[in-house]
JSON list of C-alpha atoms and ligand atoms in Angstrom, two decimals:
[
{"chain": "A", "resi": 1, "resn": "UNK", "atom": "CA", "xyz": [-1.28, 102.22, 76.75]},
{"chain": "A", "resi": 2, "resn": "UNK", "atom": "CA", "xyz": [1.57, 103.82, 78.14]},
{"chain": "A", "resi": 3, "resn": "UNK", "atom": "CA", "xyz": [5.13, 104.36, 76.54]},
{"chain": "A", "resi": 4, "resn": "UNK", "atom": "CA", "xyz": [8.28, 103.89, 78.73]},
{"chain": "A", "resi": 5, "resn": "UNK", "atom": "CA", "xyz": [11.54, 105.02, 77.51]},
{"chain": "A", "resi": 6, "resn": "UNK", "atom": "CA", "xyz": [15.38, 105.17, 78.94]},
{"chain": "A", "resi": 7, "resn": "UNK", "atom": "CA", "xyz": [19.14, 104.73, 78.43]},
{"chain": "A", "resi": 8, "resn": "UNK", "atom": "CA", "xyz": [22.62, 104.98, 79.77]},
{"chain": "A", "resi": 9, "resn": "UNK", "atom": "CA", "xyz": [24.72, 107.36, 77.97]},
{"chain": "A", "resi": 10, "resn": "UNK", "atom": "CA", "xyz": [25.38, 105.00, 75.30]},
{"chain": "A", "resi": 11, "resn": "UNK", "atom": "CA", "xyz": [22.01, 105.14, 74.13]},
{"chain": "A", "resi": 12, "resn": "UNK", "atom": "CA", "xyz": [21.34, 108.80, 75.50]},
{"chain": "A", "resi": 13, "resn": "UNK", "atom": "CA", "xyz": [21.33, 110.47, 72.25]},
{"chain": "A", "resi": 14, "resn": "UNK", "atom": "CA", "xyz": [19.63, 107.45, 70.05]},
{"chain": "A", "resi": 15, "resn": "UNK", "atom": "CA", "xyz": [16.95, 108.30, 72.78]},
{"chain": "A", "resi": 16, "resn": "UNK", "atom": "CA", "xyz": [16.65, 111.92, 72.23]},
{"chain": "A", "resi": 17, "resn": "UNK", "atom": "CA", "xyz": [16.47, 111.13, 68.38]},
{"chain": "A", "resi": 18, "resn": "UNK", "atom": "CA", "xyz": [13.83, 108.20, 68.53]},
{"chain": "A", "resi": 19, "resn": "UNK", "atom": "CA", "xyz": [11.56, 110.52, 70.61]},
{"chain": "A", "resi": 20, "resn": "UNK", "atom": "CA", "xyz": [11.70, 113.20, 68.32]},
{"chain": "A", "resi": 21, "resn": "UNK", "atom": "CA", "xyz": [11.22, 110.68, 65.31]},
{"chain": "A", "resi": 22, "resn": "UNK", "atom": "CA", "xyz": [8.31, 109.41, 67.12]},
{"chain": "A", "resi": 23, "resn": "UNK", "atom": "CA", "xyz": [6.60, 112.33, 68.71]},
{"chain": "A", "resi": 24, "resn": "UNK", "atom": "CA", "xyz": [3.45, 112.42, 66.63]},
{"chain": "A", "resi": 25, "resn": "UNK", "atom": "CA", "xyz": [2.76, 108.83, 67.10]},
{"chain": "A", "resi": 26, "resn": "UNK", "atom": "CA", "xyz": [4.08, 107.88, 70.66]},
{"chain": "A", "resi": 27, "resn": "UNK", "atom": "CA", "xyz": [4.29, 110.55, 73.85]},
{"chain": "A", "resi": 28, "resn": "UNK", "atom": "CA", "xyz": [7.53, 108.04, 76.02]},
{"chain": "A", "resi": 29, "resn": "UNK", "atom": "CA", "xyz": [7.45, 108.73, 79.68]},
{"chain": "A", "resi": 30, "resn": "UNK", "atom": "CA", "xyz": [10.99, 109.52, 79.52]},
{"chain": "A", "resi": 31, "resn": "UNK", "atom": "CA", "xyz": [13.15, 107.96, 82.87]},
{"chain": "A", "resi": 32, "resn": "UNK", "atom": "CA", "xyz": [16.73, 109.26, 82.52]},
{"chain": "A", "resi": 33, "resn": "UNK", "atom": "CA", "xyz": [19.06, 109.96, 81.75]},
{"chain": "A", "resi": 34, "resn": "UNK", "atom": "CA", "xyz": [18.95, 113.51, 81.11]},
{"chain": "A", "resi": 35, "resn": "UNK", "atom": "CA", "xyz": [21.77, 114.71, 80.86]},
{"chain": "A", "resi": 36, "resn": "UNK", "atom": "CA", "xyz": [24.89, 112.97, 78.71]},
{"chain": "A", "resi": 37, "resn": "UNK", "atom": "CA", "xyz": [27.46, 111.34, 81.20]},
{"chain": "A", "resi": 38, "resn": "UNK", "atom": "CA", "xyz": [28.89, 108.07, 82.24]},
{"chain": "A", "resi": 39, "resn": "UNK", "atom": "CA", "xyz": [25.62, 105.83, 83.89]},
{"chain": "A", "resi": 40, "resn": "UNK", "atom": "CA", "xyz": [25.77, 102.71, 85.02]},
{"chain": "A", "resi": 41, "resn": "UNK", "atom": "CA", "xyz": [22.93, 100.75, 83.56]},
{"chain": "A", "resi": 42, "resn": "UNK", "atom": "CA", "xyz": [21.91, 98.38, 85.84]},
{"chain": "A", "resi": 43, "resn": "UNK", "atom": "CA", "xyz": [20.04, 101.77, 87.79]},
{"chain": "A", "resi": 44, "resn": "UNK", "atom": "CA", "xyz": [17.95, 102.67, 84.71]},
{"chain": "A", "resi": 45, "resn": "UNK", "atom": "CA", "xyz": [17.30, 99.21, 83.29]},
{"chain": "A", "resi": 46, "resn": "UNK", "atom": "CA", "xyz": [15.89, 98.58, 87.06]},
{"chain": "A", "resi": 47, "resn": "UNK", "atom": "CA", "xyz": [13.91, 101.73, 87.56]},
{"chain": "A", "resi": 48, "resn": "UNK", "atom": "CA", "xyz": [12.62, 101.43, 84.25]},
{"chain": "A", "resi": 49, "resn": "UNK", "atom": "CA", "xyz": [11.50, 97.59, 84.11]},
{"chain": "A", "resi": 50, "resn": "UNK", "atom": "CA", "xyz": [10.11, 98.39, 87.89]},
{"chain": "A", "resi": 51, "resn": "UNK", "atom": "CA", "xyz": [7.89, 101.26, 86.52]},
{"chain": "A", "resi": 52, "resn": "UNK", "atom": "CA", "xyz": [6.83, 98.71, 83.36]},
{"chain": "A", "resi": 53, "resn": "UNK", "atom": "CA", "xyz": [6.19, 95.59, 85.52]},
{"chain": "A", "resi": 54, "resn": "UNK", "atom": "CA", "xyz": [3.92, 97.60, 88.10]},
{"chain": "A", "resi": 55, "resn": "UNK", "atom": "CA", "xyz": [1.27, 98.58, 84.94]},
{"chain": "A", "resi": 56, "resn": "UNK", "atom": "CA", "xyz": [0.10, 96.23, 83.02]},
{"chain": "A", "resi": 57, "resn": "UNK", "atom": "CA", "xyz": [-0.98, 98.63, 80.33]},
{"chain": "A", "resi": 58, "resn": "UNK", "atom": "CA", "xyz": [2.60, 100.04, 79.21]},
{"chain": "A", "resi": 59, "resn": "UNK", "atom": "CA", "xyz": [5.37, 99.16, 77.25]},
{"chain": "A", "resi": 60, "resn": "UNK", "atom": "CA", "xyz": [9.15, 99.85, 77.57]},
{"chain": "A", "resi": 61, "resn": "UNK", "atom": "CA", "xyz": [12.17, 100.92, 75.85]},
{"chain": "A", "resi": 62, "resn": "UNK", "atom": "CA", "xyz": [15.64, 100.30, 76.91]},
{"chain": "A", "resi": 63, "resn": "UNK", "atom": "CA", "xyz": [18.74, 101.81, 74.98]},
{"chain": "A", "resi": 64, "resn": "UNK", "atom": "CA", "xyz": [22.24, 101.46, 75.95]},
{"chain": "A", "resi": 65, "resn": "UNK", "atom": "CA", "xyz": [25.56, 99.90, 74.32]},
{"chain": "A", "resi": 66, "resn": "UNK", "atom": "CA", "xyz": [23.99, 96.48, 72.78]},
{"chain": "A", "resi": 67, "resn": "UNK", "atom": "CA", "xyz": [20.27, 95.86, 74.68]},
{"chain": "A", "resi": 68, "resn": "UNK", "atom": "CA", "xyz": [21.94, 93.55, 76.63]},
{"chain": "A", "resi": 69, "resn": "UNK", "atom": "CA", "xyz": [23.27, 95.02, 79.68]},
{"chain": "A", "resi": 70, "resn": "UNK", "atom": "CA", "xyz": [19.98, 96.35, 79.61]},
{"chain": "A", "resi": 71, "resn": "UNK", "atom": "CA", "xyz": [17.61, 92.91, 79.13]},
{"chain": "A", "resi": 72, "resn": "UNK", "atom": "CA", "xyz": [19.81, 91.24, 81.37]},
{"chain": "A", "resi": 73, "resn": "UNK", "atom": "CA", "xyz": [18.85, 93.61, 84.63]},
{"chain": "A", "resi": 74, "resn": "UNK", "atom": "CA", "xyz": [15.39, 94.20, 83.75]},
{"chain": "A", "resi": 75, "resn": "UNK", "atom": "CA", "xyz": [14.79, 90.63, 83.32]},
{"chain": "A", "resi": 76, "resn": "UNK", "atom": "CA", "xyz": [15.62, 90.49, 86.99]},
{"chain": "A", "resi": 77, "resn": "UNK", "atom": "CA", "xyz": [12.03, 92.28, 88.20]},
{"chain": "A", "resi": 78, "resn": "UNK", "atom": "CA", "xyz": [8.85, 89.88, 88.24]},
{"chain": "A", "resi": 79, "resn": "UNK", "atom": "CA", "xyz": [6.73, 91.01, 85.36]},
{"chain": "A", "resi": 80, "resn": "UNK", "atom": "CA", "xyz": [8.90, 92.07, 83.51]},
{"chain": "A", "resi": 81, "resn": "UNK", "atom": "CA", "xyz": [9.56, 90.25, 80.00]},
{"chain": "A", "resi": 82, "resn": "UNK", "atom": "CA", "xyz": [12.62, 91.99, 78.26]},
{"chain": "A", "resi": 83, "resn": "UNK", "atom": "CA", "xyz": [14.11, 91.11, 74.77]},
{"chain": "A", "resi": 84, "resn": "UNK", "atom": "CA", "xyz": [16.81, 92.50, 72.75]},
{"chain": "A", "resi": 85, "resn": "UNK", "atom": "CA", "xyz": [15.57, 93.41, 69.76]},
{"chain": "A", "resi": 86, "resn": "UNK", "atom": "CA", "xyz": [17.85, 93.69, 66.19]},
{"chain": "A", "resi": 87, "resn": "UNK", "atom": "CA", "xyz": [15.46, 92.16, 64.16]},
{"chain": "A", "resi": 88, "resn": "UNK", "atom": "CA", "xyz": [11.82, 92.83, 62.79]},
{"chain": "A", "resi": 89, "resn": "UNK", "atom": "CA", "xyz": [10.80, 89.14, 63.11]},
{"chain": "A", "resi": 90, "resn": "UNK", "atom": "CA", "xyz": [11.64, 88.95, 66.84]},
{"chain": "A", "resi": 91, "resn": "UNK", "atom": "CA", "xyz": [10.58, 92.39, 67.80]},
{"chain": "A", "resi": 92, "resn": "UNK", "atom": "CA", "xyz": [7.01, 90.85, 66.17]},
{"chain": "A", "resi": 93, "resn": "UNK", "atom": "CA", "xyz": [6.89, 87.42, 67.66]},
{"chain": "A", "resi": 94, "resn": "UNK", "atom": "CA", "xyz": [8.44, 88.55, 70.87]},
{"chain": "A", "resi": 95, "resn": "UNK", "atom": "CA", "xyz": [4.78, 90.72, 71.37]},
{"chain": "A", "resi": 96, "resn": "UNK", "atom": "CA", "xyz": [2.57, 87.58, 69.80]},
{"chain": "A", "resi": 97, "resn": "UNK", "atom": "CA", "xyz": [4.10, 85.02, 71.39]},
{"chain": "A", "resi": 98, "resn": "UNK", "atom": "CA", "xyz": [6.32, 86.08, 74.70]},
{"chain": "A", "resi": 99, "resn": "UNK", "atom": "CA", "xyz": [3.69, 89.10, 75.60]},
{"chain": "A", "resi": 100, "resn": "UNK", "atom": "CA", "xyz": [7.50, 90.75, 75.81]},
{"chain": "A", "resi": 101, "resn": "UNK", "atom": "CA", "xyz": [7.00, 93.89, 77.78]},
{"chain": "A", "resi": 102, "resn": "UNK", "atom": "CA", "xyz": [10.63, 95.74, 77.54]},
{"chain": "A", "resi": 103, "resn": "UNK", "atom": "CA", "xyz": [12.47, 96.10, 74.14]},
{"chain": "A", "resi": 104, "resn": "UNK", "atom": "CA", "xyz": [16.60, 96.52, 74.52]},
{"chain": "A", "resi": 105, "resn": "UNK", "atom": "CA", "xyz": [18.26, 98.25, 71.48]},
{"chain": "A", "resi": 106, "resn": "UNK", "atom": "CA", "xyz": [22.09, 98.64, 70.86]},
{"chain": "A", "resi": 107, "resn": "UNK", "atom": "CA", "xyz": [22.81, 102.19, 70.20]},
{"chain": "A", "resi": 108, "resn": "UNK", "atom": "CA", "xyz": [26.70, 101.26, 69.25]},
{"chain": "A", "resi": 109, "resn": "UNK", "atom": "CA", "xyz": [25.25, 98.63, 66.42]},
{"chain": "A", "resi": 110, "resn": "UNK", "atom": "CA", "xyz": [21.53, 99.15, 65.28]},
{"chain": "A", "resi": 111, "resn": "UNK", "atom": "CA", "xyz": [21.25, 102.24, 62.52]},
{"chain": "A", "resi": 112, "resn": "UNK", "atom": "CA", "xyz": [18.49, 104.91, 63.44]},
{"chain": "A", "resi": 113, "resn": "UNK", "atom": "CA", "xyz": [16.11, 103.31, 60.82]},
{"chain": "A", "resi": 114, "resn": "UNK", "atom": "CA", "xyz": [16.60, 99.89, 62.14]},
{"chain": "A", "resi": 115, "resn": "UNK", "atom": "CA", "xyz": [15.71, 101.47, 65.93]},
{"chain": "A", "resi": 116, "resn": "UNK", "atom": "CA", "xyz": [12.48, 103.13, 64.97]},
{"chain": "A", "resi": 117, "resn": "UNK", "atom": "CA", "xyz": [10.60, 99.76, 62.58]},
{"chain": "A", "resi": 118, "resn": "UNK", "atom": "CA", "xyz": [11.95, 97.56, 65.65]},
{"chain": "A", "resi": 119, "resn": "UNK", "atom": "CA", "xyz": [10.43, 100.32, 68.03]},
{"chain": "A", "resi": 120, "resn": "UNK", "atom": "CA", "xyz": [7.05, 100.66, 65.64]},
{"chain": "A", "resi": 121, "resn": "UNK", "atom": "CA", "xyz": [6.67, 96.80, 65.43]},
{"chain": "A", "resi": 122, "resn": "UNK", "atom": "CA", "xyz": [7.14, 96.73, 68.71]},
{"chain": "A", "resi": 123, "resn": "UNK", "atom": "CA", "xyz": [4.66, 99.07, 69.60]},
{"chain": "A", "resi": 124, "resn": "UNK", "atom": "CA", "xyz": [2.20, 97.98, 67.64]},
{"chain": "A", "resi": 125, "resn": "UNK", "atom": "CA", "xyz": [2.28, 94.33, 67.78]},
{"chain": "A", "resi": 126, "resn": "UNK", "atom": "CA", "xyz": [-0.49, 92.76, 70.33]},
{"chain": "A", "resi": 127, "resn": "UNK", "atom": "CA", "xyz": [-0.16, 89.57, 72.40]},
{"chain": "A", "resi": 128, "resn": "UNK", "atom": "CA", "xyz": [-1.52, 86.66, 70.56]},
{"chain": "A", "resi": 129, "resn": "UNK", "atom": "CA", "xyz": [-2.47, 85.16, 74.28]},
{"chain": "A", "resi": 130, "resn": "UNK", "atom": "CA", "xyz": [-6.01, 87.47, 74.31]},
{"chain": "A", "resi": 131, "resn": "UNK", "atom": "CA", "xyz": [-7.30, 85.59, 71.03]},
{"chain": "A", "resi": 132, "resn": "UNK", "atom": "CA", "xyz": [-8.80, 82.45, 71.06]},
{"chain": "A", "resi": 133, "resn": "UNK", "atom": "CA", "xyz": [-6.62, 80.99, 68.62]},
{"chain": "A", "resi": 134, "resn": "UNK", "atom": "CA", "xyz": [-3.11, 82.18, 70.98]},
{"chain": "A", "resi": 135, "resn": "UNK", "atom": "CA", "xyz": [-4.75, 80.23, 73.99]},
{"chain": "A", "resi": 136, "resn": "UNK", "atom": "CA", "xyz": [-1.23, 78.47, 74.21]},
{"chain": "A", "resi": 137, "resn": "UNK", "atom": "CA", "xyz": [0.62, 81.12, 74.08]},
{"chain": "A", "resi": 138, "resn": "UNK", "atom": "CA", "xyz": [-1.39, 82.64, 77.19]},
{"chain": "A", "resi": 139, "resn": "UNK", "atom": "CA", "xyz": [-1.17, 80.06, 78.95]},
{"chain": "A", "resi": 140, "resn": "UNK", "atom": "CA", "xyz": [3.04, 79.94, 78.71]},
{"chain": "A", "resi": 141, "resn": "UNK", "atom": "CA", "xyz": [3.55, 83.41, 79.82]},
{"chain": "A", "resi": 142, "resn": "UNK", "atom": "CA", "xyz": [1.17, 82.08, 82.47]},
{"chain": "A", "resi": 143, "resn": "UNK", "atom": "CA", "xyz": [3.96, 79.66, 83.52]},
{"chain": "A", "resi": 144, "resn": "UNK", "atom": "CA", "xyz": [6.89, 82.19, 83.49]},
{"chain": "A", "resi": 145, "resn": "UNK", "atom": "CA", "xyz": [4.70, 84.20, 86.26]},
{"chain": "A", "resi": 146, "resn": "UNK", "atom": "CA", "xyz": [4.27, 81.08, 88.54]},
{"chain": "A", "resi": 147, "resn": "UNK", "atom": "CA", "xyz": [7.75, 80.53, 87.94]},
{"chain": "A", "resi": 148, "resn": "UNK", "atom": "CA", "xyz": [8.24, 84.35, 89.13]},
{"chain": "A", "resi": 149, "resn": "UNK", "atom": "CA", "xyz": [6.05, 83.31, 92.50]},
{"chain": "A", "resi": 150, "resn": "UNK", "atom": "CA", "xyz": [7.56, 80.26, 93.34]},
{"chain": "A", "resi": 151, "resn": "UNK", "atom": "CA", "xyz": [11.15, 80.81, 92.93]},
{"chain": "A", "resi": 152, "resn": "UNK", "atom": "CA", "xyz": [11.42, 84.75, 93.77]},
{"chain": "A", "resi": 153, "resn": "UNK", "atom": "CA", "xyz": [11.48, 85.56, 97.44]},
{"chain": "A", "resi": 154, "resn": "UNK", "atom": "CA", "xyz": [9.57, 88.40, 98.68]},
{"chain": "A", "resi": 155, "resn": "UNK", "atom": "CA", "xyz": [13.47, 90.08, 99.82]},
{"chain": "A", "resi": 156, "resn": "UNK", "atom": "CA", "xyz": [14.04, 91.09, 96.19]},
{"chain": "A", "resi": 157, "resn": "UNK", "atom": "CA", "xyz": [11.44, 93.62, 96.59]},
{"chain": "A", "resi": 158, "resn": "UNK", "atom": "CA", "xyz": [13.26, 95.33, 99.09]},
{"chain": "A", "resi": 159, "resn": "UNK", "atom": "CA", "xyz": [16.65, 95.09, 97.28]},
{"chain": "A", "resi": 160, "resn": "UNK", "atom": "CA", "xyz": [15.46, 96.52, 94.28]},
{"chain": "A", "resi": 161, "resn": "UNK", "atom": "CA", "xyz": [14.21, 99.36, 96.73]},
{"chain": "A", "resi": 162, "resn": "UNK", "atom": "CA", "xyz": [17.38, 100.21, 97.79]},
{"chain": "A", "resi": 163, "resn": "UNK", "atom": "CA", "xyz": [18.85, 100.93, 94.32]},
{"chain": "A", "resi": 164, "resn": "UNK", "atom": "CA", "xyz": [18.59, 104.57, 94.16]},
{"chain": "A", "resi": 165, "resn": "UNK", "atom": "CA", "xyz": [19.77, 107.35, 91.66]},
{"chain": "B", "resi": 1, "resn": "RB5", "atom": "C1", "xyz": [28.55, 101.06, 78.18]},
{"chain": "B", "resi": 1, "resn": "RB5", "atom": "O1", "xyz": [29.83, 101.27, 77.70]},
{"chain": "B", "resi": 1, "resn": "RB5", "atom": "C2", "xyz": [28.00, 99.70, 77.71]},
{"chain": "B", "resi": 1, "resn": "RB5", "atom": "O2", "xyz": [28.71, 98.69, 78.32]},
{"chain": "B", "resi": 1, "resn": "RB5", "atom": "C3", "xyz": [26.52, 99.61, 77.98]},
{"chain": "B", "resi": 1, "resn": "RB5", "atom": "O3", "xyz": [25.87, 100.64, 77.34]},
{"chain": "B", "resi": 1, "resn": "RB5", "atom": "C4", "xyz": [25.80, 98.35, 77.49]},
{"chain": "B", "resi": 1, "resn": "RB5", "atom": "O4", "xyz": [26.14, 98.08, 76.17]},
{"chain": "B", "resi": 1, "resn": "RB5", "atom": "C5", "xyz": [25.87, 97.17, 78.33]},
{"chain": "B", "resi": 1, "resn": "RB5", "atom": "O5", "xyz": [25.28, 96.13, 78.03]}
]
């Protein structure tokens, strides 16, 4: 499994702290920003939900103001499944149920403790949908990607291309 992490400058430093507070357990790919100033988030949330939605095996984190500038972009790409997390029961069932791919976290209202158990649960949480018993729920994030085929044209590809750094 692969580890995905990123953030505007809201959640730049809330990054820099959860990877440190998480380096023995999780290596993050990290995706930017790098450097503290003013980034619009619709650039990372996109890069970052591309990079997630293109392997199967990984996992992302988003960080900016709230989560939801953040799940609201990323939720754009086919494949990708973003939720804002603030609470332990939904970073949980959001895995088991929703096979939720992206985690959003509010630097400006989640405490550092809060951050790293969602981020942990997160992590560590598997989809329900490979065990017999979560057949149902496998077969409803089944749906949302024939949803993703039939009502996404093949042109958002190339817009989403065309959003640089
Ligand atoms: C930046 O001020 C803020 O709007 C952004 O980080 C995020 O909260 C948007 O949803």
């Amino acid at each position: 499994m692969k580890y995905y992490i990123a953030s505007d400058h809201a959640g730049f430093h809330l990054k820099n702290r959860l990877r440190i507070t998480l380096k023995k357990k999780y290596e993050f790919v990290d995706l930017g920003i790098h450097i503290a100033e003013r980034t619009d988030y619709p650039k990372i949330a996109i890069k970052l939900a591309k990079t997630v939605a293109a392997d199967k095996n990984s996992l992302g984190i988003l960080l900016c103001g709230t989560g939801v500038g953040m799940a609201i972009v990323a939720n754009k790409v086919p494949g990708a499944r973003a939720v804002v997390l603030n609470d332990g029961f939904i970073a949980k069932l959001s895995r088991q149920h929703n096979n939720a791919n992206i985690a959003c976290i509010g630097a400006r209202n989640t405490p550092d403790q809060t951050v790293k158990d969602l981020v942990t649960t997160f992590l560590e949480t598997d989809f329900l949908g490979h065990k017999k018993e979560g057949e149902r729920h496998k077969k409803r994030v089944e749906q949302i990607k024939k949803i993703e085929e039939k009502h996404f044209d093949k042109k958002i590809f190339n817009w989403i291309d065309r959003i640089k750094d």
